[in-house]
CSV table of C-alpha atoms in Angstrom, one decimal:
chain,number,residue,atom,x,y,z
O,14,ALA,CA,6.4,8.9,-1.8
O,15,SER,CA,5.2,12.5,-2.1
O,16,TRP,CA,6.9,12.8,-5.6
O,17,CYS,CA,5.2,9.6,-6.9
O,18,ASN,CA,2.1,10.4,-8.9
O,19,PRO,CA,0.9,6.7,-8.9
O,20,CYS,CA,1.3,6.7,-5.1
O,21,GLN,CA,-0.9,9.7,-4.8
O,22,GLN,CA,-3.5,8.0,-7.1
O,23,LEU,CA,-3.4,4.9,-5.0
O,24,LYS,CA,-3.8,7.0,-1.8
O,25,LYS,CA,-7.0,8.5,-3.2
O,26,ALA,CA,-8.4,5.1,-4.2
O,27,LEU,CA,-7.7,3.8,-0.7
O,28,LEU,CA,-9.6,6.8,0.8
O,29,LEU,CA,-12.6,6.0,-1.5
O,30,SER,CA,-12.5,2.2,-1.1
O,31,ASP,CA,-14.2,2.0,2.3
O,32,LEU,CA,-12.2,-1.1,3.3
O,33,SER,CA,-13.1,-3.0,6.4
O,34,ILE,CA,-9.5,-3.2,7.6
O,35,PRO,CA,-7.1,-0.5,9.0
O,36,VAL,CA,-5.0,1.2,6.4
O,37,GLN,CA,-1.6,2.7,7.0
O,38,THR,CA,0.6,4.5,4.5
O,39,ILE,CA,4.3,5.2,4.7
O,40,ASP,CA,6.5,7.5,2.6
O,41,ILE,CA,9.6,5.6,1.7
O,42,ASP,CA,11.6,8.8,1.8
O,43,GLU,CA,10.5,9.6,5.3
O,44,ASP,CA,10.6,6.0,6.6
O,45,PRO,CA,13.3,4.1,4.7
O,46,VAL,CA,13.7,1.6,7.5
O,47,SER,CA,10.1,0.3,7.0
O,48,ALA,CA,10.6,0.2,3.3
O,49,MET,CA,13.7,-2.0,3.8
O,50,GLU,CA,12.0,-4.1,6.4
O,51,TYR,CA,9.2,-4.9,4.0
O,52,ALA,CA,11.5,-5.2,1.0
O,53,VAL,CA,9.7,-2.5,-1.0
O,54,ARG,CA,11.5,-2.3,-4.4
O,55,GLY,CA,9.1,-0.1,-6.2
O,56,VAL,CA,6.3,2.4,-5.5
O,57,PRO,CA,3.5,2.2,-5.0
O,58,THR,CA,3.6,-1.1,-3.2
O,59,LEU,CA,0.6,-2.5,-1.2
O,60,LEU,CA,1.0,-5.0,1.5
O,61,LEU,CA,-1.6,-7.0,3.4
O,62,ILE,CA,-0.2,-7.8,6.8
O,63,GLU,CA,-1.8,-10.2,9.3
O,64,ASP,CA,-0.2,-10.9,12.7
O,65,ASN,CA,2.9,-9.0,11.6
O,66,VAL,CA,3.3,-11.3,8.5
O,67,VAL,CA,3.0,-10.1,4.9
O,68,ILE,CA,0.3,-12.4,3.4
O,69,LYS,CA,-0.2,-10.5,0.1
O,70,ARG,CA,1.8,-8.0,-1.9
O,71,THR,CA,1.1,-6.1,-5.1
O,72,SER,CA,2.6,-3.1,-6.9
O,73,GLY,CA,1.1,-0.4,-9.0
O,74,VAL,CA,-2.0,1.7,-9.0
O,75,LYS,CA,-5.2,-0.1,-8.2
O,76,SER,CA,-8.8,0.8,-8.7
O,77,VAL,CA,-11.3,0.8,-5.8
O,78,LYS,CA,-12.6,-2.6,-7.0
O,79,GLU,CA,-9.1,-4.1,-7.2
O,80,LEU,CA,-8.3,-2.8,-3.7
O,81,GLN,CA,-11.5,-4.4,-2.4
O,82,GLU,CA,-10.6,-7.7,-4.1
O,83,PHE,CA,-7.0,-7.6,-2.8
O,84,CYS,CA,-8.2,-7.1,0.8
O,85,ALA,CA,-10.9,-9.7,0.7
């Protein structure tokens, strides 16, 4: 969400993390349907999705290292 400071911090970390997977962000205010579909209860929430199935989920701000570990 644009008003969420932790979300903005996570977005910056995602840009710096150089992950080897595609990254997509959504704003829960602009896309509430996706937020409901993926049961997002708090922001920021990070989902790792494979073959349209959520295989990992975490919430809160993460460092670049934590993001790399989450996506490994």
